Short mmCIF file of C-alpha atoms in Angstrom, two decimals:
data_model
loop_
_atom_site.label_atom_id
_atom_site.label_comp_id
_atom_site.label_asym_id
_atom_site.label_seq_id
_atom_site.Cartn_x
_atom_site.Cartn_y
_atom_site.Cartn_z
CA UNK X 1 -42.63 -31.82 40.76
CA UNK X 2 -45.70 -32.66 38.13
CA UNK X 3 -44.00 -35.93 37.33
CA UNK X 4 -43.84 -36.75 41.40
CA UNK X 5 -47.67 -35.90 42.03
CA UNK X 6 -48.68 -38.09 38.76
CA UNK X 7 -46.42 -41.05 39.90
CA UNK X 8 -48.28 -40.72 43.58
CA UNK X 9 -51.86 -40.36 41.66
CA UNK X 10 -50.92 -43.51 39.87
CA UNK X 11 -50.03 -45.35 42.67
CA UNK X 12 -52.95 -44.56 44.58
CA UNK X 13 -55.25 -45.69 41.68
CA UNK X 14 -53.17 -49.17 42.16
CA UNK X 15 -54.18 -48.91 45.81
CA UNK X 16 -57.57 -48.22 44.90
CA UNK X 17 -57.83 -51.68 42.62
CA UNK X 18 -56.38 -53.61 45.32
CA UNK X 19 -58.80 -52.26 47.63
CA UNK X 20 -61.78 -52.73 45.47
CA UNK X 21 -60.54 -56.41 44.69
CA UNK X 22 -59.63 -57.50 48.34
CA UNK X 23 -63.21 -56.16 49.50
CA UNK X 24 -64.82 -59.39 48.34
CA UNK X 25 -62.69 -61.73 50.32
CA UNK X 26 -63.65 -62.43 53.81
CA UNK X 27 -60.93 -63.76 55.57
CA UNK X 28 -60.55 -65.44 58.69
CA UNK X 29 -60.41 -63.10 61.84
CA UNK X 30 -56.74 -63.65 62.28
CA UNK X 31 -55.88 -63.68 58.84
CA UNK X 32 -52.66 -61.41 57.24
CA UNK X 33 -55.57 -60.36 54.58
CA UNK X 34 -57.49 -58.66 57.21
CA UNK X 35 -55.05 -56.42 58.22
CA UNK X 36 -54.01 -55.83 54.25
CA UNK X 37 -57.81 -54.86 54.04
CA UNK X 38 -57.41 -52.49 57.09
CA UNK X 39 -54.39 -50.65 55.67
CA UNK X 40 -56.06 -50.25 52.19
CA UNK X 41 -58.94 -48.40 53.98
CA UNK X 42 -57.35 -46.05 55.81
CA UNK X 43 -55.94 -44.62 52.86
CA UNK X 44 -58.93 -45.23 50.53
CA UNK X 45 -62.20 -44.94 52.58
CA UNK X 46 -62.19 -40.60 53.29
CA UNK X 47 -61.69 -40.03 49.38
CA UNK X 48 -64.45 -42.49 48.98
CA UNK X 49 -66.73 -41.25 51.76
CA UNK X 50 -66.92 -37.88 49.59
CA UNK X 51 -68.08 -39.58 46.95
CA UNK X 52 -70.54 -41.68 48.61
CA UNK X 53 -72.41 -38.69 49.94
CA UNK X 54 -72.92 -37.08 46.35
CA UNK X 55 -73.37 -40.30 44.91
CA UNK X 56 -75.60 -43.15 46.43
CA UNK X 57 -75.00 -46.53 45.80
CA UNK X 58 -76.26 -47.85 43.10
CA UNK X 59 -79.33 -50.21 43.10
CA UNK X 60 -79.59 -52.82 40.39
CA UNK X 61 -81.96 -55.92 40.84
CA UNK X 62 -81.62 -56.73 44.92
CA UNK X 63 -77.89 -55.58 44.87
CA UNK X 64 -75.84 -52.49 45.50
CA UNK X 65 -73.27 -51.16 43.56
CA UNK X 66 -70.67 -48.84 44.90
CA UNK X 67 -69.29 -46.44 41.78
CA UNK X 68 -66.82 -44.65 44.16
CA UNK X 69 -64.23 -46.58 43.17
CA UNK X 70 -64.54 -45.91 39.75
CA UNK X 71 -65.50 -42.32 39.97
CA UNK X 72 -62.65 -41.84 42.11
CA UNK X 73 -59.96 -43.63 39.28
CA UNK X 74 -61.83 -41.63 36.01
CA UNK X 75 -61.08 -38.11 38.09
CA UNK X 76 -57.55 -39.15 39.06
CA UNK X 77 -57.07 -40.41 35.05
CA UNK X 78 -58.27 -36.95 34.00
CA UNK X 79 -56.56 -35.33 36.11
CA UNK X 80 -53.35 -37.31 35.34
CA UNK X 81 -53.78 -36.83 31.14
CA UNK X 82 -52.27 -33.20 31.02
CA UNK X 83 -49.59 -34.37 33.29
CA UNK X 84 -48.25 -37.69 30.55
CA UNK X 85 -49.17 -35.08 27.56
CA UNK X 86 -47.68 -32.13 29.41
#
């Protein structure tokens, strides 16, 4: 059952990447991409939106920069090291 819930962590931290990555295209309005990018963030964005109210995004220069992503993959890796030792 621990080896199930790791291999589902691990997949969603693949689904996280390709979120994060697909975020800076802008496709075309009827584009496959766009509805790729819908999918991704119905899964991703209500992990992420508890994030993004403890943490703000992150100012640097004139830009933001949104950690959830990251924050969101370092928890799941923690939580997924006593489950490969284990």
């Amino acid at each position: 059952m621990l080896r199930f819930v790791g291999y589902i962590l691990q997949l969603y931290v693949v689904v996280l990447i390709a979120y994060s990555l697909l975020s800076w295209v802008q496709p075309s309005y009827d584009s496959p991409i766009r509805s790729i990018q819908r999918g991704l963030a119905t899964v991703c964005d209500p992990v992420l939106n508890l994030v993004r109210r403890v943490i703000p995004t992150a100012r640097i220069g004139g830009v933001g920069l949104d950690l959830s992503v990251l924050i969101v993959i370092i928890v799941i890796e923690v939580v997924l090291l006593p489950l490969i030792l284990g």
